[in-house]
PDB file of C-alpha atoms in Angstrom:
ATOM      1  CA  MET A 259      10.152 -13.598 -22.070  1.00 43.00           C
ATOM      2  CA  SER A 260      10.394 -10.709 -24.498  1.00 44.00           C
ATOM      3  CA  THR A 261      13.176  -8.220 -23.967  1.00 47.00           C
ATOM      4  CA  THR A 262      12.222  -4.644 -23.234  1.00 47.00           C
ATOM      5  CA  GLU A 263      13.814  -1.384 -24.201  1.00 51.00           C
ATOM      6  CA  PRO A 264      16.155   0.087 -21.545  1.00 53.00           C
ATOM      7  CA  ASP A 265      14.030   3.244 -21.396  1.00 77.00           C
ATOM      8  CA  ALA A 266      10.666   1.488 -21.235  1.00 90.00           C
ATOM      9  CA  LEU A 267      10.120   2.509 -17.617  1.00 95.00           C
ATOM     10  CA  LEU A 268       8.727   5.867 -16.616  1.00 95.00           C
ATOM     11  CA  GLY A 269      11.039   8.546 -15.254  1.00 93.00           C
ATOM     12  CA  PRO A 270      10.267  11.943 -13.688  1.00 93.00           C
ATOM     13  CA  ALA A 271       9.797  13.711 -17.022  1.00 94.00           C
ATOM     14  CA  GLU A 272       7.562  10.968 -18.462  1.00 94.00           C
ATOM     15  CA  ILE A 273       5.445  10.846 -15.303  1.00 94.00           C
ATOM     16  CA  ARG A 274       4.860  14.592 -15.388  1.00 92.00           C
ATOM     17  CA  GLU A 275       4.097  14.595 -19.114  1.00 94.00           C
ATOM     18  CA  LEU A 276       1.628  11.740 -18.745  1.00 95.00           C
ATOM     19  CA  ALA A 277      -0.050  13.344 -15.750  1.00 94.00           C
ATOM     20  CA  ALA A 278      -0.363  16.645 -17.613  1.00 94.00           C
ATOM     21  CA  ALA A 279      -1.848  14.949 -20.675  1.00 96.00           C
ATOM     22  CA  LEU A 280      -4.445  13.243 -18.479  1.00 95.00           C
ATOM     23  CA  GLY A 281      -5.167  16.345 -16.434  1.00 93.00           C
ATOM     24  CA  VAL A 282      -3.962  14.593 -13.290  1.00 89.00           C
ATOM     25  CA  ARG A 283      -2.498  17.031 -10.770  1.00 79.00           C
ATOM     26  CA  PRO A 284      -1.209  15.290  -7.675  1.00 70.00           C
ATOM     27  CA  THR A 285      -1.988  17.181  -4.496  1.00 56.00           C
ATOM     28  CA  LYS A 286      -0.874  16.613  -0.937  1.00 54.00           C
ATOM     29  CA  GLN A 287      -4.419  17.310   0.214  1.00 45.00           C
ATOM     30  CA  ARG A 288      -5.548  14.179  -1.616  1.00 45.00           C
ATOM     31  CA  GLY A 289      -2.402  12.306  -0.692  1.00 51.00           C
ATOM     32  CA  GLN A 290      -1.341  11.819  -4.294  1.00 59.00           C
ATOM     33  CA  ASN A 291       2.232  10.646  -4.619  1.00 77.00           C
ATOM     34  CA  PHE A 292       3.513   9.024  -7.807  1.00 84.00           C
ATOM     35  CA  VAL A 293       6.704   6.964  -7.928  1.00 91.00           C
ATOM     36  CA  ILE A 294       9.036   8.668 -10.384  1.00 92.00           C
ATOM     37  CA  ASP A 295      12.220   6.644  -9.985  1.00 94.00           C
ATOM     38  CA  ALA A 296      12.851   3.635 -12.238  1.00 94.00           C
ATOM     39  CA  ASN A 297      15.529   2.252  -9.919  1.00 95.00           C
ATOM     40  CA  THR A 298      13.026   2.195  -7.061  1.00 96.00           C
ATOM     41  CA  VAL A 299      10.378   0.214  -8.931  1.00 96.00           C
ATOM     42  CA  ARG A 300      13.004  -2.250 -10.159  1.00 96.00           C
ATOM     43  CA  ARG A 301      14.216  -2.601  -6.579  1.00 97.00           C
ATOM     44  CA  ILE A 302      10.647  -3.354  -5.483  1.00 97.00           C
ATOM     45  CA  VAL A 303      10.355  -6.046  -8.153  1.00 98.00           C
ATOM     46  CA  ARG A 304      13.679  -7.587  -7.096  1.00 98.00           C
ATOM     47  CA  THR A 305      12.707  -7.505  -3.415  1.00 98.00           C
ATOM     48  CA  ALA A 306       9.399  -9.153  -4.294  1.00 98.00           C
ATOM     49  CA  GLU A 307      11.402 -11.928  -5.997  1.00 97.00           C
ATOM     50  CA  VAL A 308       9.121 -11.828  -9.021  1.00 98.00           C
ATOM     51  CA  ARG A 309       9.830 -14.803 -11.263  1.00 98.00           C
ATOM     52  CA  PRO A 310       9.378 -15.258 -15.024  1.00 98.00           C
ATOM     53  CA  ASP A 311       6.446 -17.635 -14.435  1.00 98.00           C
ATOM     54  CA  ASP A 312       4.627 -15.405 -11.931  1.00 98.00           C
ATOM     55  CA  VAL A 313       1.148 -14.005 -12.432  1.00 98.00           C
ATOM     56  CA  VAL A 314       1.284 -10.771 -10.462  1.00 98.00           C
ATOM     57  CA  VAL A 315      -1.709  -8.782  -9.275  1.00 98.00           C
ATOM     58  CA  GLU A 316      -1.074  -5.092  -8.619  1.00 98.00           C
ATOM     59  CA  VAL A 317      -3.527  -2.910  -6.707  1.00 95.00           C
ATOM     60  CA  GLY A 318      -3.537   0.797  -7.522  1.00 91.00           C
ATOM     61  CA  PRO A 319      -1.171   0.972 -10.509  1.00 93.00           C
ATOM     62  CA  GLY A 320      -1.650   4.700 -11.011  1.00 90.00           C
ATOM     63  CA  LEU A 321       0.261   5.938 -14.036  1.00 94.00           C
ATOM     64  CA  GLY A 322       2.050   2.614 -14.445  1.00 96.00           C
ATOM     65  CA  SER A 323       5.560   3.023 -13.016  1.00 96.00           C
ATOM     66  CA  LEU A 324       5.529  -0.229 -11.071  1.00 97.00           C
ATOM     67  CA  THR A 325       3.313  -1.956 -13.634  1.00 98.00           C
ATOM     68  CA  LEU A 326       5.958  -1.650 -16.351  1.00 98.00           C
ATOM     69  CA  ALA A 327       8.698  -2.925 -14.050  1.00 98.00           C
ATOM     70  CA  LEU A 328       6.524  -5.914 -13.128  1.00 98.00           C
ATOM     71  CA  LEU A 329       5.890  -6.663 -16.799  1.00 98.00           C
ATOM     72  CA  GLU A 330       9.640  -6.804 -17.364  1.00 96.00           C
ATOM     73  CA  ALA A 331       9.966  -9.632 -14.861  1.00 97.00           C
ATOM     74  CA  ALA A 332       6.674 -11.546 -14.637  1.00 98.00           C
ATOM     75  CA  ASP A 333       4.736 -13.742 -17.036  1.00 98.00           C
ATOM     76  CA  ARG A 334       1.531 -11.745 -16.597  1.00 98.00           C
ATOM     77  CA  VAL A 335       0.362  -8.680 -14.677  1.00 98.00           C
ATOM     78  CA  VAL A 336      -3.227  -7.923 -13.661  1.00 98.00           C
ATOM     79  CA  ALA A 337      -3.736  -4.382 -12.369  1.00 98.00           C
ATOM     80  CA  VAL A 338      -6.766  -3.330 -10.290  1.00 97.00           C
ATOM     81  CA  GLU A 339      -7.529   0.384 -10.556  1.00 93.00           C
ATOM     82  CA  ILE A 340     -10.564   2.279  -9.265  1.00 91.00           C
ATOM     83  CA  ASP A 341      -9.852   5.692 -10.808  1.00 89.00           C
ATOM     84  CA  ASP A 342     -11.643   6.248 -14.136  1.00 92.00           C
ATOM     85  CA  VAL A 343      -8.966   8.409 -15.741  1.00 93.00           C
ATOM     86  CA  LEU A 344      -6.017   6.297 -14.636  1.00 93.00           C
ATOM     87  CA  ALA A 345      -7.749   3.031 -15.543  1.00 95.00           C
ATOM     88  CA  GLY A 346      -8.569   4.383 -18.978  1.00 97.00           C
ATOM     89  CA  ALA A 347      -4.999   5.444 -19.688  1.00 97.00           C
ATOM     90  CA  LEU A 348      -2.955   2.531 -18.374  1.00 97.00           C
ATOM     91  CA  PRO A 349      -3.473   0.001 -21.216  1.00 98.00           C
ATOM     92  CA  ALA A 350      -2.332   2.617 -23.749  1.00 98.00           C
ATOM     93  CA  THR A 351       0.740   3.399 -21.655  1.00 97.00           C
ATOM     94  CA  VAL A 352       1.660  -0.289 -21.530  1.00 98.00           C
ATOM     95  CA  ALA A 353       1.088  -0.704 -25.272  1.00 97.00           C
ATOM     96  CA  ALA A 354       3.194   2.353 -26.102  1.00 97.00           C
ATOM     97  CA  ARG A 355       6.137   1.676 -23.803  1.00 96.00           C
ATOM     98  CA  MET A 356       6.212  -2.117 -23.767  1.00 97.00           C
ATOM     99  CA  PRO A 357       4.413  -3.353 -26.924  1.00 97.00           C
ATOM    100  CA  GLY A 358       6.028  -6.768 -26.761  1.00 96.00           C
ATOM    101  CA  ARG A 359       4.417  -7.406 -23.388  1.00 96.00           C
ATOM    102  CA  ALA A 360       1.044  -5.720 -23.883  1.00 97.00           C
ATOM    103  CA  ASP A 361      -0.716  -9.047 -24.400  1.00 97.00           C
ATOM    104  CA  ARG A 362       0.539 -10.096 -20.955  1.00 98.00           C
ATOM    105  CA  PHE A 363      -1.278  -7.249 -19.235  1.00 98.00           C
ATOM    106  CA  ALA A 364      -4.874  -7.061 -18.039  1.00 98.00           C
ATOM    107  CA  LEU A 365      -6.731  -4.251 -16.300  1.00 98.00           C
ATOM    108  CA  VAL A 366      -9.590  -4.613 -13.823  1.00 98.00           C
ATOM    109  CA  HIS A 367     -11.402  -1.294 -13.394  1.00 98.00           C
ATOM    110  CA  SER A 368     -12.805  -1.700  -9.894  1.00 97.00           C
ATOM    111  CA  ASP A 369     -12.441  -0.994  -6.215  1.00 94.00           C
ATOM    112  CA  ALA A 370     -10.049  -3.678  -4.958  1.00 95.00           C
ATOM    113  CA  MET A 371     -12.346  -4.324  -2.012  1.00 96.00           C
ATOM    114  CA  LEU A 372     -15.057  -5.486  -4.424  1.00 97.00           C
ATOM    115  CA  VAL A 373     -12.927  -7.767  -6.631  1.00 98.00           C
ATOM    116  CA  ARG A 374     -13.690 -11.441  -6.185  1.00 97.00           C
ATOM    117  CA  GLU A 375     -12.190 -12.846  -9.371  1.00 97.00           C
ATOM    118  CA  LEU A 376      -9.415 -11.893 -11.752  1.00 98.00           C
ATOM    119  CA  PRO A 377      -8.997 -12.599 -15.473  1.00 98.00           C
ATOM    120  CA  GLY A 378      -6.562 -15.243 -16.653  1.00 97.00           C
ATOM    121  CA  PRO A 379      -4.526 -17.687 -14.566  1.00 98.00           C
ATOM    122  CA  ALA A 380      -4.688 -17.505 -10.780  1.00 98.00           C
ATOM    123  CA  PRO A 381      -2.300 -14.915  -9.310  1.00 98.00           C
ATOM    124  CA  THR A 382       0.850 -16.201  -7.644  1.00 98.00           C
ATOM    125  CA  ALA A 383       2.121 -12.878  -6.304  1.00 98.00           C
ATOM    126  CA  LEU A 384       0.776  -9.541  -5.089  1.00 98.00           C
ATOM    127  CA  VAL A 385       2.952  -6.463  -5.486  1.00 98.00           C
ATOM    128  CA  ALA A 386       1.412  -3.089  -4.737  1.00 96.00           C
ATOM    129  CA  ASN A 387       1.842   0.429  -3.456  1.00 93.00           C
ATOM    130  CA  LEU A 388      -1.093   0.697  -1.060  1.00 90.00           C
ATOM    131  CA  PRO A 389      -2.808   3.816   0.292  1.00 81.00           C
ATOM    132  CA  TYR A 390      -2.502   4.373   4.014  1.00 77.00           C
ATOM    133  CA  ASN A 391      -6.177   4.613   4.907  1.00 79.00           C
ATOM    134  CA  VAL A 392      -7.105   1.246   3.402  1.00 87.00           C
ATOM    135  CA  ALA A 393      -3.764  -0.593   3.209  1.00 92.00           C
ATOM    136  CA  VAL A 394      -4.568  -3.204   5.855  1.00 96.00           C
ATOM    137  CA  PRO A 395      -8.097  -4.159   4.725  1.00 96.00           C
ATOM    138  CA  VAL A 396      -7.057  -4.261   1.049  1.00 96.00           C
ATOM    139  CA  LEU A 397      -4.075  -6.480   1.856  1.00 98.00           C
ATOM    140  CA  LEU A 398      -6.045  -8.887   4.052  1.00 98.00           C
ATOM    141  CA  THR A 399      -8.933  -9.025   1.596  1.00 98.00           C
ATOM    142  CA  MET A 400      -6.630  -9.985  -1.276  1.00 98.00           C
ATOM    143  CA  LEU A 401      -4.917 -12.684   0.794  1.00 98.00           C
ATOM    144  CA  GLU A 402      -8.281 -14.102   1.842  1.00 98.00           C
ATOM    145  CA  ARG A 403      -9.925 -14.084  -1.574  1.00 98.00           C
ATOM    146  CA  PHE A 404      -6.934 -15.270  -3.598  1.00 98.00           C
ATOM    147  CA  PRO A 405      -5.271 -18.144  -1.734  1.00 98.00           C
ATOM    148  CA  SER A 406      -3.087 -18.837  -4.785  1.00 98.00           C
ATOM    149  CA  ILE A 407      -1.044 -15.726  -3.897  1.00 98.00           C
ATOM    150  CA  GLU A 408       2.136 -17.192  -2.426  1.00 98.00           C
ATOM    151  CA  ARG A 409       4.288 -14.071  -2.101  1.00 98.00           C
ATOM    152  CA  THR A 410       3.322 -10.488  -1.391  1.00 98.00           C
ATOM    153  CA  LEU A 411       5.329  -7.294  -1.250  1.00 98.00           C
ATOM    154  CA  VAL A 412       3.529  -4.079  -0.415  1.00 98.00           C
ATOM    155  CA  MET A 413       4.769  -0.532  -0.033  1.00 95.00           C
ATOM    156  CA  VAL A 414       2.898   1.307   2.699  1.00 94.00           C
ATOM    157  CA  GLN A 415       3.420   4.166   5.116  1.00 93.00           C
ATOM    158  CA  ALA A 416       6.274   3.241   7.472  1.00 96.00           C
ATOM    159  CA  GLU A 417       3.953   3.210  10.488  1.00 95.00           C
ATOM    160  CA  VAL A 418       1.684   0.670   8.803  1.00 96.00           C
ATOM    161  CA  ALA A 419       4.695  -1.420   7.789  1.00 97.00           C
ATOM    162  CA  ASP A 420       5.828  -1.501  11.414  1.00 98.00           C
ATOM    163  CA  ARG A 421       2.380  -2.586  12.582  1.00 97.00           C
ATOM    164  CA  LEU A 422       2.073  -5.355  10.011  1.00 98.00           C
ATOM    165  CA  ALA A 423       5.489  -6.810  10.796  1.00 98.00           C
ATOM    166  CA  ALA A 424       5.374  -6.365  14.595  1.00 98.00           C
ATOM    167  CA  ARG A 425       5.889  -9.355  16.868  1.00 98.00           C
ATOM    168  CA  PRO A 426       4.073 -10.119  20.144  1.00 98.00           C
ATOM    169  CA  GLY A 427       5.244  -7.822  22.913  1.00 96.00           C
ATOM    170  CA  ASN A 428       6.043  -4.952  20.558  1.00 96.00           C
ATOM    171  CA  LYS A 429       4.190  -1.755  21.438  1.00 94.00           C
ATOM    172  CA  VAL A 430       2.732  -1.471  17.895  1.00 97.00           C
ATOM    173  CA  TYR A 431       1.695  -5.131  17.739  1.00 98.00           C
ATOM    174  CA  GLY A 432      -2.042  -5.278  17.172  1.00 97.00           C
ATOM    175  CA  VAL A 433      -4.894  -6.308  14.906  1.00 97.00           C
ATOM    176  CA  PRO A 434      -3.013  -5.970  11.590  1.00 97.00           C
ATOM    177  CA  SER A 435      -0.025  -7.879  12.971  1.00 98.00           C
ATOM    178  CA  VAL A 436      -2.104 -10.856  14.098  1.00 98.00           C
ATOM    179  CA  LYS A 437      -4.388 -11.011  11.072  1.00 98.00           C
ATOM    180  CA  ALA A 438      -1.521 -10.743   8.579  1.00 98.00           C
ATOM    181  CA  ASN A 439       0.233 -13.551  10.441  1.00 98.00           C
ATOM    182  CA  TRP A 440      -2.864 -15.721  10.073  1.00 98.00           C
ATOM    183  CA  TYR A 441      -2.089 -15.866   6.364  1.00 98.00           C
ATOM    184  CA  ALA A 442       1.645 -15.419   6.109  1.00 98.00           C
ATOM    185  CA  ASP A 443       5.072 -15.031   7.604  1.00 98.00           C
ATOM    186  CA  VAL A 444       5.522 -11.260   7.708  1.00 98.00           C
ATOM    187  CA  LYS A 445       8.667  -9.140   7.841  1.00 98.00           C
ATOM    188  CA  ARG A 446       9.910  -5.655   7.012  1.00 98.00           C
ATOM    189  CA  ALA A 447      11.734  -5.713   3.688  1.00 98.00           C
ATOM    190  CA  GLY A 448      13.240  -2.244   3.460  1.00 97.00           C
ATOM    191  CA  SER A 449      12.517   1.463   3.486  1.00 97.00           C
ATOM    192  CA  ILE A 450      11.712   3.861   0.659  1.00 96.00           C
ATOM    193  CA  GLY A 451      12.906   7.483   0.699  1.00 92.00           C
ATOM    194  CA  ARG A 452      10.572  10.393   0.150  1.00 92.00           C
ATOM    195  CA  ASN A 453      12.463  11.798  -2.851  1.00 92.00           C
ATOM    196  CA  VAL A 454      11.367   9.022  -5.215  1.00 93.00           C
ATOM    197  CA  PHE A 455       7.796  10.338  -5.144  1.00 89.00           C
ATOM    198  CA  TRP A 456       6.173  13.259  -6.899  1.00 84.00           C
ATOM    199  CA  PRO A 457       5.259  15.210  -4.907  1.00 80.00           C
ATOM    200  CA  ALA A 458       7.437  14.118  -1.984  1.00 83.00           C
ATOM    201  CA  PRO A 459       5.192  12.943   0.886  1.00 84.00           C
ATOM    202  CA  ASN A 460       5.524  14.073   4.480  1.00 86.00           C
ATOM    203  CA  VAL A 461       5.918  10.500   5.719  1.00 89.00           C
ATOM    204  CA  ASP A 462       8.378   7.692   5.186  1.00 93.00           C
ATOM    205  CA  SER A 463       7.398   4.503   3.395  1.00 95.00           C
ATOM    206  CA  GLY A 464       8.295   0.896   4.056  1.00 97.00           C
ATOM    207  CA  LEU A 465       8.233  -2.432   2.250  1.00 98.00           C
ATOM    208  CA  VAL A 466       6.567  -5.436   3.848  1.00 98.00           C
ATOM    209  CA  SER A 467       7.088  -9.003   2.657  1.00 98.00           C
ATOM    210  CA  LEU A 468       4.445 -11.657   3.289  1.00 98.00           C
ATOM    211  CA  VAL A 469       5.116 -15.286   2.382  1.00 98.00           C
ATOM    212  CA  ARG A 470       2.002 -17.414   2.688  1.00 98.00           C
ATOM    213  CA  ARG A 471       2.144 -20.120   5.311  1.00 98.00           C
ATOM    214  CA  THR A 472       2.810 -23.538   3.836  1.00 95.00           C
ATOM    215  CA  GLU A 473       0.506 -24.933   6.523  1.00 95.00           C
ATOM    216  CA  PRO A 474      -2.430 -22.906   7.880  1.00 95.00           C
ATOM    217  CA  VAL A 475      -2.707 -22.160  11.580  1.00 97.00           C
ATOM    218  CA  ALA A 476      -3.559 -25.473  13.238  1.00 96.00           C
ATOM    219  CA  THR A 477      -6.972 -24.866  14.768  1.00 97.00           C
ATOM    220  CA  LYS A 478     -10.530 -26.132  14.708  1.00 97.00           C
ATOM    221  CA  ALA A 479     -11.766 -22.534  14.849  1.00 97.00           C
ATOM    222  CA  SER A 480     -12.646 -20.689  11.661  1.00 97.00           C
ATOM    223  CA  ARG A 481     -10.865 -17.547  10.486  1.00 98.00           C
ATOM    224  CA  ALA A 482     -13.939 -15.510  11.449  1.00 97.00           C
ATOM    225  CA  GLU A 483     -13.978 -16.987  14.958  1.00 98.00           C
ATOM    226  CA  VAL A 484     -10.292 -16.296  15.484  1.00 98.00           C
ATOM    227  CA  PHE A 485     -10.543 -12.761  14.099  1.00 98.00           C
ATOM    228  CA  ALA A 486     -13.483 -12.060  16.448  1.00 98.00           C
ATOM    229  CA  VAL A 487     -11.231 -12.806  19.419  1.00 98.00           C
ATOM    230  CA  VAL A 488      -8.492 -10.590  17.970  1.00 98.00           C
ATOM    231  CA  ASP A 489     -10.904  -7.698  17.426  1.00 98.00           C
ATOM    232  CA  ALA A 490     -12.272  -8.007  20.963  1.00 98.00           C
ATOM    233  CA  ALA A 491      -8.836  -8.234  22.575  1.00 98.00           C
ATOM    234  CA  PHE A 492      -7.490  -5.112  20.910  1.00 98.00           C
ATOM    235  CA  ALA A 493     -10.667  -3.045  21.092  1.00 97.00           C
ATOM    236  CA  GLN A 494      -9.698  -2.543  24.742  1.00 91.00           C
ATOM    237  CA  ARG A 495      -6.006  -3.281  24.518  1.00 86.00           C
ATOM    238  CA  ARG A 496      -5.107  -1.758  27.903  1.00 92.00           C
ATOM    239  CA  LYS A 497      -7.403  -4.192  29.698  1.00 96.00           C
ATOM    240  CA  THR A 498      -6.544  -7.726  30.694  1.00 97.00           C
ATOM    241  CA  LEU A 499      -7.931 -10.401  28.411  1.00 98.00           C
ATOM    242  CA  ARG A 500     -10.365 -11.427  31.144  1.00 98.00           C
ATOM    243  CA  ALA A 501     -11.952  -7.968  30.916  1.00 98.00           C
ATOM    244  CA  ALA A 502     -11.425  -7.332  27.208  1.00 98.00           C
ATOM    245  CA  LEU A 503     -13.042 -10.629  26.195  1.00 98.00           C
ATOM    246  CA  ALA A 504     -16.010 -10.368  28.566  1.00 98.00           C
ATOM    247  CA  GLY A 505     -18.342  -9.226  25.814  1.00 97.00           C
ATOM    248  CA  TRP A 506     -17.081 -11.896  23.434  1.00 97.00           C
ATOM    249  CA  ALA A 507     -17.517 -14.672  26.002  1.00 98.00           C
ATOM    250  CA  GLY A 508     -20.727 -13.383  27.588  1.00 97.00           C
ATOM    251  CA  SER A 509     -19.156 -12.407  30.918  1.00 97.00           C
ATOM    252  CA  ALA A 510     -15.782 -11.902  32.559  1.00 97.00           C
ATOM    253  CA  PRO A 511     -15.932 -15.282  34.372  1.00 98.00           C
ATOM    254  CA  ALA A 512     -16.775 -16.990  31.077  1.00 98.00           C
ATOM    255  CA  ALA A 513     -13.852 -15.248  29.433  1.00 98.00           C
ATOM    256  CA  GLU A 514     -11.578 -16.404  32.241  1.00 98.00           C
ATOM    257  CA  ALA A 515     -12.764 -19.978  31.821  1.00 98.00           C
ATOM    258  CA  ALA A 516     -12.066 -19.880  28.085  1.00 98.00           C
ATOM    259  CA  LEU A 517      -8.614 -18.408  28.662  1.00 98.00           C
ATOM    260  CA  VAL A 518      -7.687 -20.972  31.301  1.00 98.00           C
ATOM    261  CA  ALA A 519      -8.908 -23.777  29.046  1.00 98.00           C
ATOM    262  CA  ALA A 520      -6.705 -22.393  26.264  1.00 98.00           C
ATOM    263  CA  GLY A 521      -3.689 -22.213  28.546  1.00 98.00           C
ATOM    264  CA  ILE A 522      -3.618 -18.399  28.556  1.00 98.00           C
ATOM    265  CA  SER A 523      -3.341 -16.268  31.694  1.00 98.00           C
ATOM    266  CA  PRO A 524      -6.535 -14.256  32.229  1.00 98.00           C
ATOM    267  CA  GLN A 525      -4.271 -11.362  33.290  1.00 98.00           C
ATOM    268  CA  ALA A 526      -2.402 -11.330  29.973  1.00 98.00           C
ATOM    269  CA  ARG A 527      -3.063  -8.679  27.349  1.00 97.00           C
ATOM    270  CA  GLY A 528      -3.692  -9.144  23.656  1.00 97.00           C
ATOM    271  CA  GLU A 529      -0.391  -7.604  22.644  1.00 97.00           C
ATOM    272  CA  SER A 530       1.479 -10.572  24.165  1.00 97.00           C
ATOM    273  CA  LEU A 531      -0.337 -13.328  22.246  1.00 98.00           C
ATOM    274  CA  THR A 532       0.546 -15.106  19.012  1.00 98.00           C
ATOM    275  CA  VAL A 533      -2.055 -15.870  16.350  1.00 98.00           C
ATOM    276  CA  GLU A 534      -1.923 -19.513  17.470  1.00 98.00           C
ATOM    277  CA  GLU A 535      -2.846 -18.474  21.011  1.00 98.00           C
ATOM    278  CA  PHE A 536      -5.756 -16.390  19.756  1.00 98.00           C
ATOM    279  CA  ALA A 537      -6.895 -19.468  17.816  1.00 98.00           C
ATOM    280  CA  ALA A 538      -6.711 -21.562  20.977  1.00 98.00           C
ATOM    281  CA  ILE A 539      -8.939 -19.065  22.782  1.00 98.00           C
ATOM    282  CA  ALA A 540     -11.437 -19.129  19.900  1.00 98.00           C
ATOM    283  CA  GLU A 541     -11.674 -22.908  20.217  1.00 98.00           C
ATOM    284  CA  HIS A 542     -12.778 -22.571  23.842  1.00 97.00           C
ATOM    285  CA  ARG A 543     -15.486 -19.980  23.416  1.00 94.00           C
ATOM    286  CA  PRO A 544     -18.435 -20.771  25.675  1.00 90.00           C
ATOM    287  CA  THR A 545     -21.313 -22.302  23.756  1.00 83.00           C
ATOM    288  CA  GLY A 546     -24.402 -20.176  23.321  1.00 67.00           C
ATOM    289  CA  THR A 547     -22.635 -16.823  23.403  1.00 58.00           C
ATOM    290  CA  ALA A 548     -23.746 -14.286  20.850  1.00 50.00           C
ATOM    291  CA  GLY A 549     -20.619 -12.185  20.613  1.00 42.00           C
ATOM    292  CA  ALA A 550     -19.736 -10.597  17.316  1.00 42.00           C
ATOM    293  CA  THR A 551     -17.743 -12.383  14.692  1.00 42.00           C
ATOM    294  CA  ASP A 552     -16.743 -10.943  11.357  1.00 40.00           C
ATOM    295  CA  GLU A 553     -18.837 -13.470   9.431  1.00 37.00           C
ATOM    296  CA  HIS A 554     -21.285 -10.802   8.290  1.00 32.00           C
ATOM    297  CA  ARG A 555     -18.977  -7.838   8.043  1.00 39.00           C
ATOM    298  CA  PRO A 556     -17.568  -6.699   4.713  1.00 36.00           C
ATOM    299  CA  THR A 557     -14.335  -8.625   4.333  1.00 38.00           C
ATOM    300  CA  GLY A 558     -12.167  -5.539   4.317  1.00 37.00           C
ATOM    301  CA  THR A 559     -13.460  -3.922   7.457  1.00 37.00           C
ATOM    302  CA  ALA A 560     -13.100  -7.157   9.364  1.00 37.00           C
ATOM    303  CA  GLY A 561      -9.432  -7.019   8.544  1.00 38.00           C
ATOM    304  CA  ALA A 562      -9.047  -3.352   9.329  1.00 39.00           C
ATOM    305  CA  THR A 563      -7.144  -2.296  12.373  1.00 38.00           C
ATOM    306  CA  ASP A 564      -9.029  -1.179  15.411  1.00 36.00           C
ATOM    307  CA  GLU A 565      -7.437   2.238  15.203  1.00 35.00           C
ATOM    308  CA  HIS A 566      -7.386   2.676  11.441  1.00 35.00           C
ATOM    309  CA  ARG A 567     -10.624   1.196  10.215  1.00 37.00           C
ATOM    310  CA  PRO A 568     -11.534   3.159   7.065  1.00 37.00           C
ATOM    311  CA  THR A 569     -14.756   5.089   6.844  1.00 33.00           C
ATOM    312  CA  GLY A 570     -15.302   3.776   3.325  1.00 35.00           C
ATOM    313  CA  THR A 571     -13.625   1.239   1.102  1.00 36.00           C
ATOM    314  CA  ALA A 572     -14.324   3.235  -2.025  1.00 34.00           C
ATOM    315  CA  GLY A 573     -11.215   5.218  -1.189  1.00 34.00           C
ATOM    316  CA  ALA A 574      -9.000   2.297  -2.144  1.00 35.00           C
ATOM    317  CA  THR A 575      -7.305   4.155  -4.937  1.00 34.00           C
ATOM    318  CA  ASP A 576      -3.653   4.285  -5.660  1.00 34.00           C
ATOM    319  CA  GLU A 577      -3.561   8.022  -5.518  1.00 32.00           C
ATOM    320  CA  THR A 578      -4.949   8.482  -2.043  1.00 31.00           C
ATOM    321  CA  SER A 579      -1.730   7.134  -0.632  1.00 36.00           C
ATOM    322  CA  GLY A 580       0.611   8.688   1.821  1.00 35.00           C
ATOM    323  CA  SER A 581       3.265   6.678   0.021  1.00 36.00           C
ATOM    324  CA  GLY A 582       1.348   5.772  -3.081  1.00 37.00           C
ATOM    325  CA  GLU A 583       2.036   6.004  -6.739  1.00 37.00           C
TER     326      GLU A 583
END
C-alpha cells in the first residue's frame, strides 16, 4: 500500500476552506454536520478494523474526511454520494490530497437506496456516517444487496445506535434491532462527541459494529416472511402477540395457533423475542392468509423502523445527518 502524507487528512481549516470554495454552508436546519477531526476518522477506521485487502463502501462521504482515512487503510474505497456538488468535488479532493491512492477510489453518484451494483471488486466492508432519518433503511438495504460485506461500522445518532444494538427485553428493542440481527451480530462500538463536527449537532452520536453471521438464521421462512412478522409485532408493540399478529395470521385464534406451534406464548410481546423466534413464527403462518409481507415494498422501507420510517428515500444524503459528515 502506498504511504500517505501525514497531513493528507482534512482538518477544521481545510474543511471550512473546501466548503467555502464549493458554496456549501452547513446549517442545523438541514442537519448538516461535517466531521472536522482527523483523529476521529482514524479512530473510526481502526474501530472498523479495516484491513489492507478490504474493499470498503462508504455511504454519504460528504467532503471526504472519512474517505481519505479509509483510503489510508483499505485496498479500495467506493463512495456513494447523492449530492451533486459534493459528488462532483470528491474525486478532485482525493486526487489532490492523496494522489498515490486516487486510482483506488471510485465514486457512485446516486441515492444509496437505489444502488444495486458497485464498480470493481465486491465490497468486504461498509463504513459510513449515516443520516438519522434514513440510517436504518440504508444500512439494511446495503446488507441485503451486498452479501459480500462482512464487517460494518456505522456512525449514527446515539438513539439509533441504541436501537440497533438493543437485545430482547430492552425497552428500545424493536424493528431495527431484530432486522439488523437477521444479518449480523450487532453491538455498540463507542460514542462520538459533538465537538468533532462542524457545526456541533444537538445530539450525541454512536458507533455500531455489525459482523455478518457466518451462518444465516436457520429457518425455512424467507427474509420477507420473517420481516412481515416483525413489522406486525411491533406495529402494535403494547399488545400481546396474539392480538398484534391477528391481521398477519387472519384472526387472533389463528395467530395463537401459529404462536403455540412455534413454541411462543401467545401472551408474549414482540420486544421479548429473538430473531430466531420470529423466524419460527413465520414458519407456522396459517396457509391461505393474505397478510402483508415486504416482498413488494421498496427494500429500504421494509427495513425501516415502525417509528422512524422515512417519508422519502431521496433524503439519503450525508449532509442531512444529525451526526453526519
